[in-house]
Short mmCIF file of C-alpha atoms and ligand atoms in Angstrom, two decimals:
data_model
loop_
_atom_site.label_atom_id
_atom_site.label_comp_id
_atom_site.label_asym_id
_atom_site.label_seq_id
_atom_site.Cartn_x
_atom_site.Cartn_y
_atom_site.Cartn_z
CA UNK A 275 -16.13 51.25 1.90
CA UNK A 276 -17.26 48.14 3.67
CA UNK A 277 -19.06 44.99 1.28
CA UNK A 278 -23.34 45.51 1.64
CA UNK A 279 -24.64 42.23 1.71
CA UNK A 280 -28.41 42.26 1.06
CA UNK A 281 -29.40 39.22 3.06
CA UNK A 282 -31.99 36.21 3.04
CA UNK A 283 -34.60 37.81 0.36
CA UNK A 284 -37.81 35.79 -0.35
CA UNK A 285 -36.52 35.41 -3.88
CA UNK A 286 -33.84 36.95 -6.24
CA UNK A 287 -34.80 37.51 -9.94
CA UNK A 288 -31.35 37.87 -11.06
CA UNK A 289 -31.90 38.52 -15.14
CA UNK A 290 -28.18 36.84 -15.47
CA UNK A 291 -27.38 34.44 -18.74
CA UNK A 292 -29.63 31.13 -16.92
CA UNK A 293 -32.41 33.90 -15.69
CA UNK A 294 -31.85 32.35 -12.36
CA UNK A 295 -34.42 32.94 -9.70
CA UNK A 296 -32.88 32.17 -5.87
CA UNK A 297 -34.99 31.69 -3.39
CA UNK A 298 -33.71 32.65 0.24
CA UNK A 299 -31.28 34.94 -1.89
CA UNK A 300 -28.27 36.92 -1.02
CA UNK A 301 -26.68 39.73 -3.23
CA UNK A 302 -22.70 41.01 -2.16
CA UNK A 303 -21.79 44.14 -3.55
CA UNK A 304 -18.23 45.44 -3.73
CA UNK A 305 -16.74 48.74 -4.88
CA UNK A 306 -19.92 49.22 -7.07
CA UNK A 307 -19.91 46.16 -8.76
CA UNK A 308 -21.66 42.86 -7.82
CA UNK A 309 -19.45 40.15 -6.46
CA UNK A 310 -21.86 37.10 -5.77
CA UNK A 311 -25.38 35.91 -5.96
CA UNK A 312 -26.26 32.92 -3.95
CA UNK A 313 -27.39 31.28 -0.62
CA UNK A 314 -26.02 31.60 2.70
CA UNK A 315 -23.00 34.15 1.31
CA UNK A 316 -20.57 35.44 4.64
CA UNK A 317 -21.82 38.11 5.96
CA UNK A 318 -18.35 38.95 7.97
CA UNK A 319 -17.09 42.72 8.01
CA UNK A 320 -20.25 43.14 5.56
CA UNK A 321 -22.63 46.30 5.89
CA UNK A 322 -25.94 43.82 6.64
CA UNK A 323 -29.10 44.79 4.35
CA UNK A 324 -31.81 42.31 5.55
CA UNK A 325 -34.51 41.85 2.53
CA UNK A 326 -36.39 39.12 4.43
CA UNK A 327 -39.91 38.94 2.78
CA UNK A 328 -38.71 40.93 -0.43
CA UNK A 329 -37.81 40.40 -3.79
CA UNK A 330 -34.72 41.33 -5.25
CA UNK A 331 -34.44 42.59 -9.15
CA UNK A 332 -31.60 44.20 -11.22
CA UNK A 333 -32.25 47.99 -11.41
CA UNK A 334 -34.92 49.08 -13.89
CA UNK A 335 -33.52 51.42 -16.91
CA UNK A 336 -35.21 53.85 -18.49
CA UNK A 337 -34.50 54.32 -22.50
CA UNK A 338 -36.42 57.76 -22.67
CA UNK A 339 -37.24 61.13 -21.03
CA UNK A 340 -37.40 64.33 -20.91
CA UNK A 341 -36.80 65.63 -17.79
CA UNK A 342 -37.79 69.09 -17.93
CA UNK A 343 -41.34 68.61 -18.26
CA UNK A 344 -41.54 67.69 -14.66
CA UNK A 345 -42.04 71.29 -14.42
CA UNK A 346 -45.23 71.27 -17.00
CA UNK A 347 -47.40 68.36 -15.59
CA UNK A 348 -50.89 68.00 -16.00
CA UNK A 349 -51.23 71.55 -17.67
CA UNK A 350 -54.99 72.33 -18.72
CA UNK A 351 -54.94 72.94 -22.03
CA UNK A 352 -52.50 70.19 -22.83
CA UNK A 353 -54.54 67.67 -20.99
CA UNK A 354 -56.50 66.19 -23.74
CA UNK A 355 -54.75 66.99 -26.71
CA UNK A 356 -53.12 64.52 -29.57
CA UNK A 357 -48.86 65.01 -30.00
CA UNK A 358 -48.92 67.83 -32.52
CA UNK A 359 -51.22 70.06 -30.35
CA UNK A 360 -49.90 69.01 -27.33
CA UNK A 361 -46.67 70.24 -28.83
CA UNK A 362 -48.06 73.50 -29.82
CA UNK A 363 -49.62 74.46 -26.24
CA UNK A 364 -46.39 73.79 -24.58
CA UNK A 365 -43.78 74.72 -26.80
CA UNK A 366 -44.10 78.52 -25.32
CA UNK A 367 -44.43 77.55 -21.94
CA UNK A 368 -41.24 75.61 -22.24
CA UNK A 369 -39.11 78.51 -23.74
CA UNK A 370 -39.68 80.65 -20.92
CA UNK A 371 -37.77 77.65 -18.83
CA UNK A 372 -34.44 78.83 -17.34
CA UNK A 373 -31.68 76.92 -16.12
CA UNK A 374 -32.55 76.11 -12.81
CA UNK A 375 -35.83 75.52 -13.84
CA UNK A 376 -33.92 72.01 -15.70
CA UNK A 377 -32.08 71.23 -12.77
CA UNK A 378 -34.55 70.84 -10.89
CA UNK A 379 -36.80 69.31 -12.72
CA UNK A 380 -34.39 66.95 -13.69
CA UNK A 381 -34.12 66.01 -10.43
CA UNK A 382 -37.72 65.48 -9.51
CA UNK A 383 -37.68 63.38 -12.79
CA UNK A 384 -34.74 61.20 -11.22
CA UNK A 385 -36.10 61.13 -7.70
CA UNK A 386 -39.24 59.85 -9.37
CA UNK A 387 -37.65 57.39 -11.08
CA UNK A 388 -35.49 55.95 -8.30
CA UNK A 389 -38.47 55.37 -5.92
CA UNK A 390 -39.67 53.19 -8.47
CA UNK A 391 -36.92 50.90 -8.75
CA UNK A 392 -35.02 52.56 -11.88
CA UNK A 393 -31.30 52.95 -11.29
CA UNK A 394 -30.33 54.26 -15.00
CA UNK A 395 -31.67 56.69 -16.92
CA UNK A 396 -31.65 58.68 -19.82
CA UNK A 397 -32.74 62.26 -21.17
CA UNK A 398 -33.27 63.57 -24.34
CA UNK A 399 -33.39 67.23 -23.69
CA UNK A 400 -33.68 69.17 -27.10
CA UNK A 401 -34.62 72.87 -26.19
CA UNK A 402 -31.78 75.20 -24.55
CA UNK A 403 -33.60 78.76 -24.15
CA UNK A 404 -32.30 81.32 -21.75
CA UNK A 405 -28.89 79.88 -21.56
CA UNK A 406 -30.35 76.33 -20.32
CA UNK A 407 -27.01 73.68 -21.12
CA UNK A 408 -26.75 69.95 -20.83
CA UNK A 409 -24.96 69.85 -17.38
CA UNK A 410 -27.55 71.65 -15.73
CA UNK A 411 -29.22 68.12 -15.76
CA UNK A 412 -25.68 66.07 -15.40
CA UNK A 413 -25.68 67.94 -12.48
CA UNK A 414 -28.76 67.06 -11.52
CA UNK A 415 -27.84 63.63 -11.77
CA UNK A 416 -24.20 63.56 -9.66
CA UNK A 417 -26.24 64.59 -7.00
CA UNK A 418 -28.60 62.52 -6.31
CA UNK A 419 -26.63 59.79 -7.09
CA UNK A 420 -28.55 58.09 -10.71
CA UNK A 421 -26.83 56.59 -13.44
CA UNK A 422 -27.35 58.89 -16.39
CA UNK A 423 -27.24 58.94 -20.10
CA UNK A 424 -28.03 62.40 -20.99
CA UNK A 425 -28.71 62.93 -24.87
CA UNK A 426 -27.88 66.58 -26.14
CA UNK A 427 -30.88 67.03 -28.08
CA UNK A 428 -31.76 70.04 -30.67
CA UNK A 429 -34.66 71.10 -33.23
CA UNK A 430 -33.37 72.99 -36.27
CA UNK A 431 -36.64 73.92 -38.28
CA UNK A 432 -38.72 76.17 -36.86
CA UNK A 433 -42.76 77.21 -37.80
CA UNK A 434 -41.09 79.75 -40.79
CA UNK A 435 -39.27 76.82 -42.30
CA UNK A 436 -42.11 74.28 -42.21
CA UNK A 437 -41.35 72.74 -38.76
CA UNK A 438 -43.38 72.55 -35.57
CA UNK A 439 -41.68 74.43 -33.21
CA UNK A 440 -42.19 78.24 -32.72
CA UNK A 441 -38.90 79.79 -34.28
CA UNK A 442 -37.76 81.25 -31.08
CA UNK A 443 -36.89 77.57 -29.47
CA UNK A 444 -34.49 75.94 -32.90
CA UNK A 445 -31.15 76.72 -33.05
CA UNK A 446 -28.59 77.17 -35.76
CA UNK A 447 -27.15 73.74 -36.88
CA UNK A 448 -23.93 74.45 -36.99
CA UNK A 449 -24.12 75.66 -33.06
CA UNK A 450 -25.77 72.30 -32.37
CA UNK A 451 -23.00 70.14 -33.59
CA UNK A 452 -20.54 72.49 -31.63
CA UNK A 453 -22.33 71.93 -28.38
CA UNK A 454 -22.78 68.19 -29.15
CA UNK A 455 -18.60 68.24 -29.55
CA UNK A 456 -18.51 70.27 -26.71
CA UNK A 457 -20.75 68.09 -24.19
CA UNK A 458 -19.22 64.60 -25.54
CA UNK A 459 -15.73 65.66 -25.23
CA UNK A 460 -16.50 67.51 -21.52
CA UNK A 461 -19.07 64.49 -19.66
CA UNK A 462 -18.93 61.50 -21.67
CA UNK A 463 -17.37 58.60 -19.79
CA UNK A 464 -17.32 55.56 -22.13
CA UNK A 465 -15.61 53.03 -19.64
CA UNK A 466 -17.61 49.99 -18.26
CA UNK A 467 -19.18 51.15 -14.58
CA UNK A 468 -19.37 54.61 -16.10
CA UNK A 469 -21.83 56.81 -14.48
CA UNK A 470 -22.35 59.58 -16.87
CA UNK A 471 -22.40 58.28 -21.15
CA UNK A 472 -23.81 61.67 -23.30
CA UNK A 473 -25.60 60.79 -26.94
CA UNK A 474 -26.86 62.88 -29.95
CA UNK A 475 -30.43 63.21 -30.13
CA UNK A 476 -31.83 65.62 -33.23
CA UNK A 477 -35.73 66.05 -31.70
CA UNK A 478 -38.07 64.14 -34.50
CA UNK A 479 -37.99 63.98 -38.40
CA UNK A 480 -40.60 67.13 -38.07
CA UNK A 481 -38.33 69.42 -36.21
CA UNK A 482 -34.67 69.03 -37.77
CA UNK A 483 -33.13 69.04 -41.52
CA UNK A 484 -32.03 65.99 -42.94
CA UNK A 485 -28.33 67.29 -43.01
CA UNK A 486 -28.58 67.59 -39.42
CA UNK A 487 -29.84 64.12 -38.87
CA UNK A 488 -27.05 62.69 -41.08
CA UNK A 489 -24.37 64.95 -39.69
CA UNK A 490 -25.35 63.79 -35.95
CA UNK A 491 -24.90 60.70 -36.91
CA UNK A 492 -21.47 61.16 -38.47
CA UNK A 493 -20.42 62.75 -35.06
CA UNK A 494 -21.72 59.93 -32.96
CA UNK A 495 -19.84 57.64 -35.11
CA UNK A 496 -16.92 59.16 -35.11
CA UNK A 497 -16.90 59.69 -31.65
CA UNK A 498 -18.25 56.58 -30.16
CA UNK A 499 -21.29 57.75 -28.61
CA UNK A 500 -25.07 56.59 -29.13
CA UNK A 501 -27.38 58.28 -30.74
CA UNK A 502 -31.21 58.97 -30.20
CA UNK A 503 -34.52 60.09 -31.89
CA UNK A 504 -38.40 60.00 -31.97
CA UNK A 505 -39.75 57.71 -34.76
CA UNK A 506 -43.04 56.85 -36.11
CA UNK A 507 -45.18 57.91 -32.89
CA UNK A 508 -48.92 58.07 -34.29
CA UNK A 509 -50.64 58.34 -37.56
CA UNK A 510 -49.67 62.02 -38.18
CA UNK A 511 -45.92 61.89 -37.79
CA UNK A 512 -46.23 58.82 -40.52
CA UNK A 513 -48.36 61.30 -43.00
CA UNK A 514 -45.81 64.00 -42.19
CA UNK A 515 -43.22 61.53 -43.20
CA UNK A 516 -44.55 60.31 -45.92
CA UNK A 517 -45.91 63.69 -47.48
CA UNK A 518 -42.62 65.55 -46.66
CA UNK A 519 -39.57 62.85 -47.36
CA UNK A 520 -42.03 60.97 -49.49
CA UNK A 521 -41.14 57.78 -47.38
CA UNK A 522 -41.79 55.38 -44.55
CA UNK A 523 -39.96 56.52 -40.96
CA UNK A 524 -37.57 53.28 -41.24
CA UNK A 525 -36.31 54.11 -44.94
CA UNK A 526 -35.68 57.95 -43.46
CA UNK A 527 -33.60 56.39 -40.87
CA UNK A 528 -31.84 54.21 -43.07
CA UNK A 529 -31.26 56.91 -45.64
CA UNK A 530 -29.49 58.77 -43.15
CA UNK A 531 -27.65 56.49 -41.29
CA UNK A 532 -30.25 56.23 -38.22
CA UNK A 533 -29.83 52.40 -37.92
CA UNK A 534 -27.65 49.87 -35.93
CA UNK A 535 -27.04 49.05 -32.51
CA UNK A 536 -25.83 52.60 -31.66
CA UNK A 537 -29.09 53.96 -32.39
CA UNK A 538 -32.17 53.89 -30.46
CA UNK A 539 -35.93 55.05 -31.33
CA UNK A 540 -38.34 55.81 -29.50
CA UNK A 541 -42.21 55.17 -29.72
CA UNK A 542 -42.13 53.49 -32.99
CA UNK A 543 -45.46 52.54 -32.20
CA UNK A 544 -46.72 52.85 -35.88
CA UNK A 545 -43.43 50.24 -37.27
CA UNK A 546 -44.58 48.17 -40.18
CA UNK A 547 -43.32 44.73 -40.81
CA UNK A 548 -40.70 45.66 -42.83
CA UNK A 549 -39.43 48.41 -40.76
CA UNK A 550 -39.43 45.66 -37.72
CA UNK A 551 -37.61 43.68 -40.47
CA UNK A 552 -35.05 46.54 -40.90
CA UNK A 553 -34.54 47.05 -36.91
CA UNK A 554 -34.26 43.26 -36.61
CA UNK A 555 -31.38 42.76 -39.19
CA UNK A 556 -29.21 46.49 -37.59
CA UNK A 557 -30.00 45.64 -34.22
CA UNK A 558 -31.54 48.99 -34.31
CA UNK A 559 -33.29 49.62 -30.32
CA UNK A 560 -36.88 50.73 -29.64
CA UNK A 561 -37.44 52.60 -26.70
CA UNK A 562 -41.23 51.86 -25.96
CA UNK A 563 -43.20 53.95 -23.91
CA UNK A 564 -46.65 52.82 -23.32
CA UNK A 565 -47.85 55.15 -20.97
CA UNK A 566 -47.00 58.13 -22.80
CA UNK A 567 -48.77 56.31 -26.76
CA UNK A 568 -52.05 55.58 -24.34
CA UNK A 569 -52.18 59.07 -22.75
CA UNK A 570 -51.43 60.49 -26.65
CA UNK A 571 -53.63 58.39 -27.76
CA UNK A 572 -50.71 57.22 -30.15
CA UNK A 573 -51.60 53.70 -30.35
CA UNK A 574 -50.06 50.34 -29.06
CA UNK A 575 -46.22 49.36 -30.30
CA UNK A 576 -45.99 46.24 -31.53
CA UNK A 577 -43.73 45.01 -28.92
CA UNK A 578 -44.27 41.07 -29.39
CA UNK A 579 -43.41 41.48 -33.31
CA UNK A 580 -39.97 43.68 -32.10
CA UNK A 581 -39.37 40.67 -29.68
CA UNK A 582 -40.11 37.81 -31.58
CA UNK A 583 -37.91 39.25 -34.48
CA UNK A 584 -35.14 39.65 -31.57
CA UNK A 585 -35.41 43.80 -31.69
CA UNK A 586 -34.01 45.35 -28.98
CA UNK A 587 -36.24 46.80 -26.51
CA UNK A 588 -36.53 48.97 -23.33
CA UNK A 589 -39.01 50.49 -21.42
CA UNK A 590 -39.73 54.72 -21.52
CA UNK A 591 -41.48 56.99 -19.30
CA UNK A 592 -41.25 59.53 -21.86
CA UNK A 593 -41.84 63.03 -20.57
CA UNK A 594 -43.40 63.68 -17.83
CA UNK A 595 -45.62 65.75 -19.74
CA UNK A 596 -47.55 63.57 -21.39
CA UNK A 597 -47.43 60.74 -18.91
CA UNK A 598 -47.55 62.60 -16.64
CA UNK A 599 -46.37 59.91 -13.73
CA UNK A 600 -42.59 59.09 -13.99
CA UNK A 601 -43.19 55.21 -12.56
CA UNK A 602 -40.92 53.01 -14.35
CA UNK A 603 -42.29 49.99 -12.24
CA UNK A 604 -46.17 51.04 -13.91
CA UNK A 605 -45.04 51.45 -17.90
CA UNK A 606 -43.67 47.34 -17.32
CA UNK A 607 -47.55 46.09 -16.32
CA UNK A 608 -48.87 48.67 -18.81
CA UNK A 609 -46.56 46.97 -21.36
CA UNK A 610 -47.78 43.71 -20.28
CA UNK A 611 -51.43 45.02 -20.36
CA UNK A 612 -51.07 46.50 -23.88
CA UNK A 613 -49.61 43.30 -25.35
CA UNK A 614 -52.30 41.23 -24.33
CA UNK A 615 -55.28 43.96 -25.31
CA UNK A 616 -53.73 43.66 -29.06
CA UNK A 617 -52.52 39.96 -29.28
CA UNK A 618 -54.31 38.05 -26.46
CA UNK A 619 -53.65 36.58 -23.11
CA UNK A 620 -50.74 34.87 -23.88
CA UNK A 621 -49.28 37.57 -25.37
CA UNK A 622 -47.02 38.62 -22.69
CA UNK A 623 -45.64 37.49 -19.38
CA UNK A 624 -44.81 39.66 -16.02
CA UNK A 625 -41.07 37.91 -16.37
CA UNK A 626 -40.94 38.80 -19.99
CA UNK A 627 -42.13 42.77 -19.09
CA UNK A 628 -40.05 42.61 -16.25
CA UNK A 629 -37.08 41.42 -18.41
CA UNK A 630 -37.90 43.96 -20.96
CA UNK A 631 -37.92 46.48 -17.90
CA UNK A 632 -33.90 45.61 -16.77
CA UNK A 633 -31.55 43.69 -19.03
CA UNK A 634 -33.77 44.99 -22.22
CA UNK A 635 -33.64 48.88 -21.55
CA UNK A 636 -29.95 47.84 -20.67
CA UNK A 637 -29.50 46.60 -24.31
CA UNK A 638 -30.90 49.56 -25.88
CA UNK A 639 -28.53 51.69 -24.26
CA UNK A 640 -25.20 49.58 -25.05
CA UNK A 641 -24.73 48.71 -21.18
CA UNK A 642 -23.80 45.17 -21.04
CA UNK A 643 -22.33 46.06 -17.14
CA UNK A 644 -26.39 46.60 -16.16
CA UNK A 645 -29.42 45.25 -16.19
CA UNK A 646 -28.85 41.90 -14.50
CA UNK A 647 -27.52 40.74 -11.48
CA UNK A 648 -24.51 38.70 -11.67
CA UNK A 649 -20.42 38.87 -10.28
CA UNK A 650 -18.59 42.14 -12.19
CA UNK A 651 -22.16 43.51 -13.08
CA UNK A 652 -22.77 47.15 -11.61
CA UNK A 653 -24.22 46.84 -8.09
CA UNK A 654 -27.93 48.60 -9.17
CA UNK A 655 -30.03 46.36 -7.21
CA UNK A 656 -34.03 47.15 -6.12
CA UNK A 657 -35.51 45.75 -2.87
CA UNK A 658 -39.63 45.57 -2.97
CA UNK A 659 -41.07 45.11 0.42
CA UNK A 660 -43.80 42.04 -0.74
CA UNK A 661 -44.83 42.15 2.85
CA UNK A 662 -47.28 44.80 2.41
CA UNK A 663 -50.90 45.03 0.88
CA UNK A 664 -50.31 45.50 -2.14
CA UNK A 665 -48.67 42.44 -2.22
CA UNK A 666 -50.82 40.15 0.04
CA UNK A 667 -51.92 37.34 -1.14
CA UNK A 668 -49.89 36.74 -3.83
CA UNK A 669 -48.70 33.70 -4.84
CA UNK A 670 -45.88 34.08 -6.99
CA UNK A 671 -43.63 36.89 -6.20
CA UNK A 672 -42.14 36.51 -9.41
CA UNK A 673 -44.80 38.35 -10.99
CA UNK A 674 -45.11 41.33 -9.26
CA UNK A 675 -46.44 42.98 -11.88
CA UNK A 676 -49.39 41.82 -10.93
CA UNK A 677 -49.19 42.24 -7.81
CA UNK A 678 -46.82 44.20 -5.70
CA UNK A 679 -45.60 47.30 -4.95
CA UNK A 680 -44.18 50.05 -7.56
CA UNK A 681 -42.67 51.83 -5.16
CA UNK A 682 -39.33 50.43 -4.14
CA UNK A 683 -38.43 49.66 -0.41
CA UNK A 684 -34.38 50.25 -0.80
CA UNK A 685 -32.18 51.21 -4.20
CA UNK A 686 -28.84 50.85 -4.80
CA UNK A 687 -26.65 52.61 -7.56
CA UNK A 688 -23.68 51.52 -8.25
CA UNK A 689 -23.29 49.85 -4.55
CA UNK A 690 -24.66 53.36 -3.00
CA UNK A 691 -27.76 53.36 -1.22
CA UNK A 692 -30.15 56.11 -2.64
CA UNK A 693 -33.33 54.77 -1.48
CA UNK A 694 -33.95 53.69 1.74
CA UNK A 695 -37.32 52.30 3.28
CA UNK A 696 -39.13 54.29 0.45
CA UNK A 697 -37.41 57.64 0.69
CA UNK A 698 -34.30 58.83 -1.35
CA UNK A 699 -31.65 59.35 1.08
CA UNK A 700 -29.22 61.97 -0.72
CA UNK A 701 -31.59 64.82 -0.81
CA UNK A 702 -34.65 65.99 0.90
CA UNK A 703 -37.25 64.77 -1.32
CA UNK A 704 -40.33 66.99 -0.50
CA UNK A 705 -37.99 70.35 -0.13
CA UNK A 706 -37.36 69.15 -3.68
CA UNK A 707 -40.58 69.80 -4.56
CA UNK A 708 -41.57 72.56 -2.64
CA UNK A 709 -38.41 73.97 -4.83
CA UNK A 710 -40.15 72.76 -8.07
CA UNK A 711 -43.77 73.89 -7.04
CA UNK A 712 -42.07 77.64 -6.12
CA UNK A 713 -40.11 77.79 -9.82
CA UNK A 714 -43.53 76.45 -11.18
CA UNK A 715 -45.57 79.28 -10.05
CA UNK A 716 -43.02 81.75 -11.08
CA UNK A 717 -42.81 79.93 -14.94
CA UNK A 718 -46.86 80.44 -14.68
CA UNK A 719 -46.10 84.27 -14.00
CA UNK A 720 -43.88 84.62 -16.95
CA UNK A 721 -46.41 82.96 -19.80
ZN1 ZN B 208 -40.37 61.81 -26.24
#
């Protein structure tokens, strides 16, 4: 494959070690990785990307889904519901899901996603009815070209044992740690470039046993994979903690292993300052999704005490059910918004949001080889057309968060072009969801 040289951008945030920004900016990409960021690079024998009047930025990465629930958007009764009876409405609608109905809704997820500017993704997918498995969504992935860290997901406890879910969508545990051997061992590609990593991800504290937490965990360690969880979302998942395990969400975790940088939580919009103290001193990652708390009314994370106390953390869509957009570009101003309605102006900067956006998410999901934009880093690189309205007038491309576009002009994965001039290029993106509307209606049919 020839070298794409993306040529004589307006500036190039590259997120590397110095945060350089390079005006009049070129980026060479080789065999998916990055070879050189500078000025005036050869363009010889090079595949010519011109990004005149753009800015450049490392591939956004997103540290929590769930994919499927691009088939339940913006369902009535759901609408204006708190988590627990959001959960409750959709729960049913959900287990009548079948396997196609999570591959393609996966891939809307992705396609969603990749417009606006994210290059990596995770999933945690934690109900399997009708036969449903993890690679329906891997699949989903390969082919439209998205760097994926699926998490095989499951919820143990059902409504008869004192859980949430209906007991028709938990599963025996000792099937769940099969699959999660089964998945690792099949898809999980630990090497540096990798396009496909798997994780264990038991649902919540309210929806799994406490020997299945600590037994994921001893899997994941054992075999080198991350692993993944909900934590301390609003007030009543604290209560629930607290009347149930008769703790705090960060002693739970600690209890049973849930800390260090393997492990990543997300929400944990309702952290105290000892729990921050506790992430701080494992390293333990925060997957903060502040679209999803708002639209829950959850609350607001308190991202500036994570950062200040050097916690790692990325950005989240979080489902698209309780989003219900799936605009990675839109949760980093939101972040930035949020910081500054709880701590002031000052609070937060577009870089910083931005930052947390890229190389942050990055560190959350143990990918030193992303996130920034630098020679032997993977070649996910976003191009945002700043030549448009949403963008006029702006003085300081730098912080397009405030003003810019959040849909992405051209996106490259891993040195492959999957979004070009605003359109994915390796499927047809509104057959996609004419696809998804059709297997919508039918799911409507069946509940
Ligand atoms: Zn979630």
């Amino acid at each position: 494959m020839a070298d794409t040289l993306i040529q004589n951008a307006g500036l190039v945030l590259t997120m590397d070690e110095m945060r350089r920004a390079v005006p009049s900016g070129d980026v060479l990409m080789r065999d998916g990785r990055i070879v050189a960021v500078g000025r005036d690079l050869p363009a010889a024998g090079c595949t010519v990307v011109n990004a005149e009047g753009c800015l450049v930025t490392p591939g956004l990465v997103n540290t929590h889904h769930h994919l499927y629930q691009t088939m339940t958007r913006a369902v009535p009764a759901g609408q204006d519901a708190a988590l627990f009876g959001w959960l409750q409405v959709l729960y049913p609608t959900w287990a009548a899901m079948r396997p196609d109905d999570f591959f393609v809704s996966a891939q809307v997820g992705m396609a969603e996603l990749l417009l606006s500017g994210c290059t990596t993704t995770s999933d945690h997918l934690y109900l399997y009815p009708n036969g449903t498995r993890l690679e329906d969504t891997i699949h989903a992935a390969q082919e439209i070209g998205m760097r994926f860290h699926p998490t095989r997901g499951a919820m143990s406890i059902g409504e008869s044992s004192g859980g949430l879910p209906p007991d028709d969508l938990v599963e025996r545990e000792a099937d769940i740690l099969e699959d999660m051997i089964r998945v690792i061992d099949g898809f999980h590609d630990p090497r540096p470039g990798s396009m496909c990593r798997v994780g264990v991800a038991p649902c919540s504290p309210f929806s799994v046993s406490r020997e299945l937490m600590r037994d994921a965990a001893l899997l994941a360690r054992d075999k080198g994979v991350m692993m993944h969880t909900h934590l301390a979302e609003n007030d009543e998942d604290i209560a629930y903690s607290l009347e149930k395990f008769g703790m705090r969400p960060g002693q739970y975790a600690e209890d049973l292993g849930w800390t260090g940088p393997d492990v990543w939580h997300a929400h944990c919009v309702k952290l105290d300052a000892e729990e921050i103290a506790l992430f701080s001193r494992t390293q333990t990652g925060v997957a903060h999704c502040p679209c999803s708390n708002c639209r829950l009314a959850s609350g607001i994370a308190p991202v500036r005490a994570m950062r200040d106390a050097r916690v790692p953390v990325g950005l989240g869509v979080d489902g698209s059910a309780s989003n219900d957009a799936g605009n990675l570009m839109a949760e980093a101003r939101q972040t930035l918004l949020l910081q500054r309605l709880a701590y002031g102006a000052g609070a937060m900067s577009p870089g910083e949001a931005l930052e947390i956006a890229t190389l942050g998410g990055a560190q959350v999901l143990g990918r030193e080889d992303c996130g920034s934009l630098a020679p032997g880093k993977c070649a996910d690189v976003v191009i945002w057309d700043m030549g448009d309205v949403s963008a006029a007038g702006n003085w300081d491309p730098a912080a397009i968060l405030l003003a810019g576009p959040t849909v992405a002009r051209d996106v490259f994965v891993n040195g492959k072009q999957v979004v070009s001039q605003g359109r994915i290029t390796t499927l047809d993106q509104r057959a996609l969801a004419r696809q998804q509307n059709q297997q919508m209606r039918a799911l409507q049919e069946r509940v």
